[in-house]
Short mmCIF file of C-alpha atoms in Angstrom, two decimals:
data_model
loop_
_atom_site.label_atom_id
_atom_site.label_comp_id
_atom_site.label_asym_id
_atom_site.label_seq_id
_atom_site.Cartn_x
_atom_site.Cartn_y
_atom_site.Cartn_z
CA UNK A 1 -0.56 34.95 -4.41
CA UNK A 2 -3.51 32.55 -4.61
CA UNK A 3 -2.51 29.04 -5.72
CA UNK A 4 -4.81 26.19 -6.74
CA UNK A 5 -3.51 22.72 -5.83
CA UNK A 6 -5.57 19.68 -6.81
CA UNK A 7 -5.36 15.98 -7.60
CA UNK A 8 -7.66 14.11 -10.00
CA UNK A 9 -6.24 10.73 -11.00
CA UNK A 10 -7.39 7.58 -12.72
CA UNK A 11 -5.68 5.06 -14.99
CA UNK A 12 -8.48 3.79 -17.20
CA UNK A 13 -8.44 0.25 -18.58
CA UNK A 14 -11.13 0.39 -21.25
CA UNK A 15 -11.23 -3.43 -21.31
CA UNK A 16 -12.09 -3.62 -17.61
CA UNK A 17 -15.66 -4.48 -16.59
CA UNK A 18 -15.34 -2.54 -13.31
CA UNK A 19 -17.44 0.62 -13.26
CA UNK A 20 -15.55 3.75 -12.22
CA UNK A 21 -18.25 5.80 -10.55
CA UNK A 22 -17.95 8.39 -7.81
CA UNK A 23 -18.23 5.66 -5.16
CA UNK A 24 -15.05 4.05 -6.48
CA UNK A 25 -13.16 7.29 -5.96
CA UNK A 26 -14.66 7.61 -2.48
CA UNK A 27 -13.52 4.07 -1.62
CA UNK A 28 -9.89 4.85 -2.44
CA UNK A 29 -9.75 8.44 -1.31
CA UNK A 30 -11.78 11.48 -2.33
CA UNK A 31 -11.40 14.69 -0.33
CA UNK A 32 -12.67 18.22 -0.80
CA UNK A 33 -11.50 21.59 0.47
CA UNK A 34 -9.51 21.60 3.70
CA UNK A 35 -9.83 17.79 3.91
CA UNK A 36 -7.92 17.48 0.62
CA UNK A 37 -5.05 19.50 2.01
CA UNK A 38 -4.99 17.57 5.27
CA UNK A 39 -5.01 14.19 3.49
CA UNK A 40 -1.86 14.86 1.43
CA UNK A 41 0.20 17.38 3.38
CA UNK A 42 3.44 15.70 4.44
CA UNK A 43 3.02 12.73 2.10
CA UNK A 44 5.36 11.55 -0.64
CA UNK A 45 2.88 12.50 -3.35
CA UNK A 46 3.16 15.33 -5.92
CA UNK A 47 0.43 17.16 -4.04
CA UNK A 48 2.55 16.96 -0.89
CA UNK A 49 5.41 18.64 -2.76
CA UNK A 50 3.10 21.31 -4.21
CA UNK A 51 1.74 22.17 -0.76
CA UNK A 52 5.22 22.53 0.71
CA UNK A 53 6.37 24.84 -2.10
CA UNK A 54 3.29 27.05 -1.88
CA UNK A 55 3.51 27.25 1.90
CA UNK A 56 7.15 28.31 1.67
CA UNK A 57 6.10 31.26 -0.49
CA UNK A 58 3.36 32.26 1.91
CA UNK A 59 0.72 31.74 -0.76
CA UNK A 60 -2.98 31.45 -0.11
CA UNK A 61 -3.68 27.81 -0.96
CA UNK A 62 -6.93 26.54 -2.48
CA UNK A 63 -7.41 22.74 -2.52
CA UNK A 64 -10.75 22.08 -4.21
CA UNK A 65 -10.33 18.30 -4.53
CA UNK A 66 -7.89 15.43 -4.12
CA UNK A 67 -9.28 12.27 -5.64
CA UNK A 68 -7.92 8.99 -6.95
CA UNK A 69 -9.47 5.64 -7.76
CA UNK A 70 -7.83 2.29 -8.38
CA UNK A 71 -7.57 1.61 -12.14
CA UNK A 72 -10.76 0.26 -13.70
CA UNK A 73 -13.15 0.95 -16.57
CA UNK A 74 -14.11 4.35 -18.02
CA UNK A 75 -15.00 7.08 -15.53
CA UNK A 76 -18.72 7.80 -15.49
CA UNK A 77 -19.96 11.18 -16.67
CA UNK A 78 -21.29 11.89 -13.18
CA UNK A 79 -17.96 11.14 -11.47
CA UNK A 80 -15.98 13.15 -14.00
CA UNK A 81 -18.15 16.23 -13.53
CA UNK A 82 -18.26 15.93 -9.73
CA UNK A 83 -14.46 15.86 -9.57
CA UNK A 84 -13.67 18.48 -12.20
CA UNK A 85 -16.37 20.97 -11.17
CA UNK A 86 -14.66 22.08 -7.93
CA UNK A 87 -11.42 22.73 -9.84
CA UNK A 88 -13.21 24.77 -12.50
CA UNK A 89 -15.14 26.66 -9.85
CA UNK A 90 -11.91 27.61 -8.08
CA UNK A 91 -10.44 28.86 -11.37
CA UNK A 92 -13.53 30.93 -12.06
CA UNK A 93 -13.20 32.62 -8.67
CA UNK A 94 -9.67 33.65 -9.51
CA UNK A 95 -6.27 32.09 -8.85
CA UNK A 96 -2.77 33.16 -9.83
CA UNK A 97 -1.41 29.68 -10.59
CA UNK A 98 -2.46 26.03 -10.62
CA UNK A 99 -0.48 22.93 -9.64
CA UNK A 100 -2.17 19.71 -10.72
CA UNK A 101 -1.45 16.08 -9.82
CA UNK A 102 -2.98 14.12 -12.70
CA UNK A 103 -2.41 10.68 -14.23
CA UNK A 104 -2.56 11.05 -17.99
CA UNK A 105 -4.56 7.95 -18.93
CA UNK A 106 -8.07 8.87 -17.81
CA UNK A 107 -10.83 7.90 -20.23
CA UNK A 108 -14.31 9.08 -19.27
CA UNK A 109 -17.74 8.55 -20.76
CA UNK A 110 -17.70 12.20 -21.83
CA UNK A 111 -14.13 12.30 -23.21
CA UNK A 112 -11.35 9.90 -24.18
CA UNK A 113 -8.83 12.44 -22.82
CA UNK A 114 -9.88 13.23 -19.27
CA UNK A 115 -6.82 15.32 -18.44
CA UNK A 116 -6.72 17.23 -21.72
CA UNK A 117 -10.39 18.11 -21.44
CA UNK A 118 -9.96 19.33 -17.85
CA UNK A 119 -7.02 21.54 -18.85
CA UNK A 120 -8.91 22.90 -21.89
CA UNK A 121 -11.84 23.85 -19.66
CA UNK A 122 -9.52 25.54 -17.15
CA UNK A 123 -7.83 27.57 -19.87
CA UNK A 124 -11.24 28.40 -21.34
CA UNK A 125 -12.02 30.18 -18.07
CA UNK A 126 -8.56 31.69 -17.55
CA UNK A 127 -6.66 31.69 -20.89
CA UNK A 128 -3.34 32.81 -19.42
CA UNK A 129 -3.38 30.88 -16.15
CA UNK A 130 0.06 29.36 -15.38
CA UNK A 131 -0.47 25.61 -14.90
CA UNK A 132 2.04 22.93 -13.88
CA UNK A 133 1.16 19.25 -14.25
CA UNK A 134 2.64 15.99 -13.01
CA UNK A 135 1.66 12.80 -14.81
CA UNK A 136 2.22 9.10 -14.28
CA UNK A 137 4.89 7.25 -16.28
CA UNK A 138 1.95 5.50 -17.99
CA UNK A 139 0.49 8.74 -19.32
CA UNK A 140 -0.93 8.69 -22.86
CA UNK A 141 0.20 12.20 -23.73
CA UNK A 142 -2.08 14.32 -25.94
CA UNK A 143 -1.92 17.67 -27.70
CA UNK A 144 -4.70 19.00 -25.47
CA UNK A 145 -2.64 18.29 -22.35
CA UNK A 146 0.45 20.06 -23.66
CA UNK A 147 -1.28 23.01 -25.32
CA UNK A 148 -3.23 23.89 -22.18
CA UNK A 149 -0.51 23.95 -19.54
CA UNK A 150 2.73 25.82 -18.85
CA UNK A 151 4.97 22.90 -17.93
CA UNK A 152 4.40 19.14 -17.69
CA UNK A 153 6.51 16.35 -16.24
CA UNK A 154 6.16 12.61 -15.61
CA UNK A 155 7.55 10.12 -13.11
CA UNK A 156 10.93 8.60 -13.91
CA UNK A 157 10.46 5.48 -11.81
CA UNK A 158 8.30 2.39 -12.09
CA UNK A 159 7.44 1.49 -9.39
CA UNK A 160 6.65 5.15 -8.80
CA UNK A 161 8.92 6.11 -5.94
CA UNK A 162 9.81 9.61 -7.21
CA UNK A 163 6.35 11.20 -7.17
CA UNK A 164 7.33 13.86 -4.64
CA UNK A 165 10.56 14.60 -6.51
CA UNK A 166 8.89 15.26 -9.86
CA UNK A 167 6.13 17.32 -8.24
CA UNK A 168 8.75 19.45 -6.56
CA UNK A 169 10.72 19.89 -9.79
CA UNK A 170 7.81 21.05 -11.94
CA UNK A 171 6.42 23.15 -9.09
CA UNK A 172 9.73 25.03 -8.92
CA UNK A 173 9.61 25.55 -12.68
CA UNK A 174 6.19 27.17 -12.36
CA UNK A 175 7.18 29.45 -9.49
CA UNK A 176 10.40 30.41 -11.30
CA UNK A 177 8.24 31.28 -14.31
CA UNK A 178 6.07 33.54 -12.18
CA UNK A 179 9.21 35.20 -10.83
CA UNK A 180 10.54 35.79 -14.37
CA UNK A 181 13.56 33.54 -13.86
CA UNK A 182 12.72 31.07 -16.68
CA UNK A 183 10.60 31.00 -19.83
CA UNK A 184 9.43 27.41 -20.33
CA UNK A 185 8.83 26.06 -23.82
CA UNK A 186 7.74 22.49 -24.49
CA UNK A 187 8.49 20.04 -27.29
CA UNK A 188 6.57 16.78 -27.33
CA UNK A 189 5.75 13.89 -29.60
CA UNK A 190 4.67 10.27 -29.68
CA UNK A 191 5.44 7.17 -31.71
CA UNK A 192 3.12 4.38 -32.91
CA UNK A 193 4.18 1.95 -30.20
CA UNK A 194 1.85 0.23 -27.72
CA UNK A 195 4.47 -0.99 -25.28
CA UNK A 196 3.34 -3.37 -22.57
CA UNK A 197 3.30 -2.26 -18.96
CA UNK A 198 5.07 -5.42 -17.85
CA UNK A 199 8.11 -4.34 -19.87
CA UNK A 200 8.29 -0.77 -18.58
CA UNK A 201 10.12 -1.32 -15.29
CA UNK A 202 12.72 1.43 -14.94
CA UNK A 203 15.28 -0.92 -13.42
CA UNK A 204 15.18 -2.90 -16.68
CA UNK A 205 15.95 -2.16 -20.29
CA UNK A 206 14.66 -0.59 -22.41
CA UNK A 207 13.18 1.95 -19.95
CA UNK A 208 16.34 2.09 -17.85
CA UNK A 209 18.35 3.57 -20.71
CA UNK A 210 15.59 5.96 -21.72
CA UNK A 211 15.27 7.30 -18.19
CA UNK A 212 19.06 7.75 -18.03
CA UNK A 213 18.83 9.85 -21.22
CA UNK A 214 16.08 12.02 -19.74
CA UNK A 215 18.09 12.58 -16.55
CA UNK A 216 21.16 13.47 -18.62
CA UNK A 217 19.13 16.06 -20.53
CA UNK A 218 18.06 17.65 -17.26
CA UNK A 219 21.69 17.69 -16.16
CA UNK A 220 22.49 19.49 -19.44
CA UNK A 221 19.93 22.20 -18.75
CA UNK A 222 16.45 20.92 -19.57
CA UNK A 223 13.95 22.20 -17.01
CA UNK A 224 12.21 18.82 -17.21
CA UNK A 225 12.62 15.82 -19.50
CA UNK A 226 10.16 12.93 -19.53
CA UNK A 227 9.77 9.72 -21.47
CA UNK A 228 6.36 8.06 -21.06
CA UNK A 229 5.79 4.32 -21.47
CA UNK A 230 2.10 4.99 -22.02
CA UNK A 231 -0.82 2.77 -21.06
CA UNK A 232 -1.76 0.34 -23.80
CA UNK A 233 -4.90 -0.88 -22.02
CA UNK A 234 -6.61 2.46 -22.65
CA UNK A 235 -8.12 2.05 -26.11
CA UNK A 236 -7.96 5.69 -27.18
CA UNK A 237 -6.32 7.41 -30.17
CA UNK A 238 -3.14 8.63 -28.46
CA UNK A 239 -2.29 5.54 -26.42
CA UNK A 240 1.38 4.60 -26.50
CA UNK A 241 4.91 5.82 -25.94
CA UNK A 242 5.69 9.53 -25.96
CA UNK A 243 8.17 12.11 -24.72
CA UNK A 244 8.12 15.75 -23.64
CA UNK A 245 10.95 18.15 -22.86
CA UNK A 246 10.58 21.51 -21.12
CA UNK A 247 13.41 23.93 -21.94
CA UNK A 248 14.17 27.49 -20.88
CA UNK A 249 13.31 29.51 -23.98
CA UNK A 250 15.17 27.27 -26.47
CA UNK A 251 12.55 25.37 -28.46
CA UNK A 252 15.07 23.98 -30.95
CA UNK A 253 17.06 22.40 -28.14
CA UNK A 254 13.88 20.96 -26.60
CA UNK A 255 12.95 19.45 -29.96
CA UNK A 256 16.37 17.86 -30.38
CA UNK A 257 16.21 16.33 -26.91
CA UNK A 258 12.68 15.05 -27.60
CA UNK A 259 13.68 13.51 -30.91
CA UNK A 260 16.57 11.61 -29.36
CA UNK A 261 14.25 10.09 -26.74
CA UNK A 262 11.65 9.05 -29.29
CA UNK A 263 14.24 7.57 -31.66
CA UNK A 264 15.70 5.40 -28.92
CA UNK A 265 12.24 4.26 -27.80
CA UNK A 266 11.33 3.26 -31.36
CA UNK A 267 14.61 1.39 -31.84
CA UNK A 268 13.79 -0.56 -28.65
CA UNK A 269 10.24 -1.49 -29.71
CA UNK A 270 10.73 -5.26 -29.72
CA UNK A 271 12.08 -5.15 -26.16
CA UNK A 272 8.81 -3.53 -25.04
CA UNK A 273 6.82 -6.67 -25.95
CA UNK A 274 6.43 -9.52 -23.43
CA UNK A 275 7.08 -13.16 -24.40
CA UNK A 276 4.73 -15.72 -22.86
CA UNK A 277 5.32 -19.06 -21.12
CA UNK A 278 2.75 -21.83 -20.39
CA UNK A 279 1.36 -21.42 -16.86
CA UNK A 280 1.88 -25.02 -15.78
CA UNK A 281 5.49 -24.94 -16.90
CA UNK A 282 6.15 -21.67 -15.02
CA UNK A 283 4.60 -22.93 -11.76
CA UNK A 284 6.61 -26.15 -12.01
CA UNK A 285 9.77 -24.05 -12.40
CA UNK A 286 8.76 -22.05 -9.33
CA UNK A 287 8.33 -25.26 -7.35
CA UNK A 288 11.79 -26.45 -8.35
CA UNK A 289 13.31 -23.08 -7.51
CA UNK A 290 11.64 -23.03 -4.10
CA UNK A 291 13.35 -26.30 -3.23
CA UNK A 292 16.76 -24.73 -3.96
CA UNK A 293 16.62 -21.30 -2.28
CA UNK A 294 15.88 -20.08 1.24
CA UNK A 295 14.32 -16.67 0.74
CA UNK A 296 10.88 -15.90 -0.72
CA UNK A 297 10.27 -16.66 -4.37
CA UNK A 298 8.03 -13.93 -5.77
CA UNK A 299 5.34 -15.09 -8.20
CA UNK A 300 3.47 -12.49 -10.25
CA UNK A 301 -0.14 -13.03 -11.34
CA UNK A 302 0.24 -10.05 -13.66
CA UNK A 303 -2.83 -10.58 -15.86
CA UNK A 304 -5.08 -10.00 -12.84
CA UNK A 305 -3.42 -6.86 -11.49
CA UNK A 306 -6.01 -4.42 -10.19
CA UNK A 307 -3.33 -1.72 -10.34
CA UNK A 308 -3.87 -1.79 -14.11
CA UNK A 309 -7.63 -2.31 -13.97
CA UNK A 310 -8.08 -6.05 -13.44
CA UNK A 311 -10.89 -7.60 -11.42
CA UNK A 312 -8.47 -9.16 -8.88
CA UNK A 313 -10.73 -12.19 -8.48
CA UNK A 314 -9.39 -14.49 -11.22
CA UNK A 315 -8.35 -17.78 -9.64
CA UNK A 316 -6.43 -19.36 -12.56
CA UNK A 317 -2.93 -18.93 -11.11
CA UNK A 318 -3.92 -19.68 -7.52
CA UNK A 319 -5.63 -22.87 -8.65
CA UNK A 320 -2.48 -24.01 -10.49
CA UNK A 321 -0.29 -23.25 -7.46
CA UNK A 322 -2.60 -25.31 -5.24
CA UNK A 323 -2.81 -28.10 -7.82
CA UNK A 324 0.98 -28.41 -8.03
CA UNK A 325 1.28 -28.51 -4.25
CA UNK A 326 3.43 -25.47 -3.53
CA UNK A 327 3.76 -24.93 0.23
CA UNK A 328 4.27 -21.95 2.52
CA UNK A 329 2.62 -19.52 0.09
CA UNK A 330 1.17 -16.11 0.97
CA UNK A 331 -1.21 -14.55 -1.59
CA UNK A 332 -2.08 -10.86 -1.89
CA UNK A 333 -4.76 -10.29 -2.63
CA UNK A 334 -8.06 -11.73 -3.86
CA UNK A 335 -11.01 -9.32 -4.12
CA UNK A 336 -14.11 -11.05 -2.80
CA UNK A 337 -16.32 -9.09 -0.37
CA UNK A 338 -18.84 -11.96 -0.14
CA UNK A 339 -16.17 -14.44 0.97
CA UNK A 340 -14.91 -11.94 3.55
CA UNK A 341 -18.39 -11.64 5.03
CA UNK A 342 -18.73 -15.42 5.15
CA UNK A 343 -15.45 -15.67 7.07
CA UNK A 344 -16.44 -12.82 9.40
CA UNK A 345 -19.64 -14.67 10.21
CA UNK A 346 -17.69 -17.85 10.96
CA UNK A 347 -15.10 -16.05 13.12
CA UNK A 348 -11.37 -16.41 13.67
CA UNK A 349 -10.29 -20.03 14.06
CA UNK A 350 -13.29 -21.49 12.25
CA UNK A 351 -12.83 -23.94 9.38
CA UNK A 352 -14.83 -22.86 6.34
CA UNK A 353 -15.33 -23.86 2.74
CA UNK A 354 -15.77 -20.81 0.55
CA UNK A 355 -16.41 -20.30 -3.14
CA UNK A 356 -13.56 -17.87 -3.66
CA UNK A 357 -13.19 -15.33 -6.44
CA UNK A 358 -14.68 -15.59 -9.92
CA UNK A 359 -17.32 -12.97 -9.12
CA UNK A 360 -16.75 -10.93 -12.27
CA UNK A 361 -17.29 -11.69 -15.94
CA UNK A 362 -14.84 -10.15 -18.42
CA UNK A 363 -16.64 -9.69 -21.77
CA UNK A 364 -13.67 -7.90 -23.35
CA UNK A 365 -11.65 -11.12 -23.28
CA UNK A 366 -14.64 -13.47 -23.60
CA UNK A 367 -14.23 -14.95 -20.13
CA UNK A 368 -16.83 -15.65 -17.46
CA UNK A 369 -15.92 -15.57 -13.80
CA UNK A 370 -14.74 -18.98 -12.54
CA UNK A 371 -14.72 -19.29 -8.73
CA UNK A 372 -12.58 -21.81 -6.86
CA UNK A 373 -13.84 -23.81 -3.89
CA UNK A 374 -11.30 -23.54 -1.08
CA UNK A 375 -11.35 -24.99 2.44
CA UNK A 376 -9.28 -23.48 5.20
CA UNK A 377 -9.15 -21.84 8.61
CA UNK A 378 -10.06 -18.21 9.18
CA UNK A 379 -6.72 -16.94 10.43
CA UNK A 380 -7.27 -13.16 10.68
CA UNK A 381 -10.04 -10.56 10.39
CA UNK A 382 -9.30 -6.80 10.14
CA UNK A 383 -10.84 -3.55 8.91
CA UNK A 384 -8.19 -3.42 6.18
CA UNK A 385 -6.88 0.03 7.10
CA UNK A 386 -3.16 0.79 7.39
CA UNK A 387 -0.63 3.48 6.46
CA UNK A 388 2.10 3.01 3.86
CA UNK A 389 5.61 3.32 5.29
CA UNK A 390 7.44 2.06 2.20
CA UNK A 391 8.84 4.15 -0.68
CA UNK A 392 5.66 4.34 -2.81
CA UNK A 393 2.60 6.32 -1.63
CA UNK A 394 4.52 7.05 1.56
CA UNK A 395 2.27 8.30 4.33
CA UNK A 396 -0.97 7.53 2.49
CA UNK A 397 -3.71 5.60 4.25
CA UNK A 398 -4.78 2.37 2.53
CA UNK A 399 -8.35 1.16 2.87
CA UNK A 400 -8.72 -2.44 1.73
CA UNK A 401 -12.13 -2.66 3.39
CA UNK A 402 -13.09 -5.61 5.59
CA UNK A 403 -10.27 -8.12 5.13
CA UNK A 404 -9.72 -11.76 6.02
CA UNK A 405 -6.96 -14.35 5.74
CA UNK A 406 -7.93 -17.87 4.68
CA UNK A 407 -5.29 -20.45 5.63
CA UNK A 408 -5.45 -23.78 3.76
CA UNK A 409 -2.41 -25.13 5.58
CA UNK A 410 -0.17 -24.63 2.55
CA UNK A 411 -1.48 -21.32 1.27
CA UNK A 412 -2.51 -18.18 3.16
CA UNK A 413 -4.79 -15.99 1.04
CA UNK A 414 -5.46 -12.35 1.89
CA UNK A 415 -9.05 -11.60 0.82
CA UNK A 416 -10.11 -7.94 0.55
CA UNK A 417 -13.31 -5.96 -0.01
CA UNK A 418 -11.72 -3.06 -1.92
CA UNK A 419 -9.30 -3.50 -4.79
CA UNK A 420 -5.68 -2.92 -3.83
CA UNK A 421 -2.44 -3.74 -5.60
CA UNK A 422 0.28 -5.13 -3.28
CA UNK A 423 3.05 -2.56 -3.64
CA UNK A 424 3.84 -2.39 0.08
CA UNK A 425 4.48 -5.08 2.69
CA UNK A 426 1.62 -3.63 4.74
CA UNK A 427 -0.76 -5.75 2.68
CA UNK A 428 0.65 -8.70 4.65
CA UNK A 429 1.92 -7.20 7.91
CA UNK A 430 -1.44 -5.53 8.60
CA UNK A 431 -3.01 -9.00 8.76
CA UNK A 432 -0.24 -10.68 10.75
CA UNK A 433 1.80 -12.28 7.95
CA UNK A 434 5.58 -11.80 7.86
CA UNK A 435 6.36 -11.91 4.14
CA UNK A 436 10.12 -12.22 4.54
CA UNK A 437 9.68 -15.63 6.16
CA UNK A 438 7.43 -17.20 3.50
CA UNK A 439 8.69 -19.58 0.83
CA UNK A 440 6.51 -18.01 -1.86
CA UNK A 441 4.80 -14.64 -2.22
CA UNK A 442 2.09 -14.76 -4.89
CA UNK A 443 1.26 -11.17 -5.81
CA UNK A 444 -1.39 -9.83 -8.17
CA UNK A 445 1.00 -7.20 -9.50
CA UNK A 446 3.26 -6.34 -12.45
CA UNK A 447 6.09 -4.00 -11.44
CA UNK A 448 4.85 -1.94 -8.48
CA UNK A 449 5.48 -4.87 -6.14
CA UNK A 450 9.18 -4.02 -6.39
CA UNK A 451 8.66 -0.93 -4.21
CA UNK A 452 7.86 -3.03 -1.15
CA UNK A 453 9.02 -6.52 -2.00
CA UNK A 454 11.89 -6.17 -4.46
CA UNK A 455 14.50 -6.29 -1.72
CA UNK A 456 13.17 -9.50 -0.21
CA UNK A 457 14.23 -11.78 -3.04
CA UNK A 458 16.31 -12.08 -6.20
CA UNK A 459 13.87 -14.66 -7.57
CA UNK A 460 10.88 -13.17 -9.41
CA UNK A 461 8.76 -15.21 -11.85
CA UNK A 462 5.91 -14.00 -14.04
CA UNK A 463 2.95 -16.38 -14.25
CA UNK A 464 0.76 -15.95 -17.31
CA UNK A 465 -2.78 -16.38 -16.01
CA UNK A 466 -6.06 -14.84 -17.13
CA UNK A 467 -7.46 -11.34 -16.75
CA UNK A 468 -8.05 -7.98 -18.40
CA UNK A 469 -4.48 -6.84 -17.73
CA UNK A 470 -3.19 -9.56 -20.00
CA UNK A 471 0.00 -8.94 -21.97
CA UNK A 472 -1.38 -11.07 -24.83
CA UNK A 473 -2.47 -8.61 -27.52
CA UNK A 474 -4.33 -11.32 -29.41
CA UNK A 475 -6.97 -11.36 -26.65
CA UNK A 476 -7.83 -7.66 -26.97
CA UNK A 477 -9.91 -5.94 -29.64
CA UNK A 478 -8.81 -2.35 -30.25
CA UNK A 479 -11.34 -0.01 -31.87
CA UNK A 480 -10.09 3.51 -31.18
CA UNK A 481 -6.29 3.49 -31.08
CA UNK A 482 -4.51 5.04 -34.07
CA UNK A 483 -3.49 2.56 -36.74
CA UNK A 484 -1.04 1.35 -37.82
CA UNK A 485 0.62 0.83 -34.45
CA UNK A 486 3.26 -1.64 -33.29
CA UNK A 487 2.88 -4.52 -32.32
CA UNK A 488 -0.72 -4.72 -33.56
CA UNK A 489 0.72 -3.92 -36.97
CA UNK A 490 4.20 -4.64 -38.31
CA UNK A 491 6.02 -1.35 -38.79
CA UNK A 492 9.58 -0.58 -39.79
CA UNK A 493 9.36 3.19 -39.44
CA UNK A 494 7.65 5.33 -36.75
CA UNK A 495 5.97 7.54 -39.37
#
């Protein structure tokens, strides 16, 4: 048996000004051939699970590419073709099955449905090729994705700590199909709901209850049951909440399970929308809270979260924290390669004044970059490389690029050269900061921070700053999403 195993992932924020070219994939991790297999074997990723399953069967394994880029703007035509071409070439040479680790919210210059187009092209070469797919919980599911694969599943956790588990589950479904043990049929659908990523944490309602329903369906016999929160920052026709159920030969049962998931999601639509609070008021509340508790207070600069496509150099929240005089704060992270080079030139221990952040304009929200002048001591300089040991992306090497820590006396700011969302404590420990001993941890994150930092504190506050991962729909102009859709439009019925 010859099995194709590949990864091609990107969560596209169409409002982001950051160009997603091939170099951006290379900066995060882009591997071909044997290097792709070596990079993900033994990791907690879906591709790690696929490799283990195929090896156990003694299959000949083909790994044409394993590529992922941090979320950003639409993928360039060049990057899309350079990543998909090796997969298509492998299919054309002949394989017996394909196991794909995709995202589900890739928008490229050549297609608004990066995953669906890839799968269509694969099936165009090999119409009957068995294909299993894992997708992110933030997948914007499309007909092209479903119609051109054998079985599809999504993560059930946000933060995504079950990537290996879901890869293993859908991989077993595919191999059982090849062995004639099961006959997968899929029922899927979506609803006109653009739920906000900030409200999709699976430890919270409404996603908690929806995930429990999906798990119950699997316990009742579904081969795989998935409810997707979708990714509302991808302005494409199918953006929004969806569900898919894979059953063993019983399409009617799959449809009933799907309908129950979608009905509950629609009934919960108001709970999927974030309610805002003035920034100054929220920071003042954080200051009061810090005076009352011992452990870290976690502050979330969620509108500038590069893990959803933000520029990671907006200084609005940091400026307010400094202005209100919060002390013993660690910040992760500000993207500013120029500031890093300035601090490297000065050297560890030097006192410098840098114009920090604000390097990027954001036309989609009508905002120009606004840097902040900060004076402090260069505390640490590193190459920014470390390996994740926490529960999300376990075993994967992180490359933040040249990295520095600027210490103002009250605030320690981790400054990076490559975008990276702080979902693991390594973002601090790799530069000599012990996060558990800080009064405040200011993280440019939404929900993924919980993987590495959730256990450090019971006190988590969202701070509504600026950025292209805003949860304020009034700041975004949608041109391509289906209409009507909630909450852009008031709807009482999903149809």
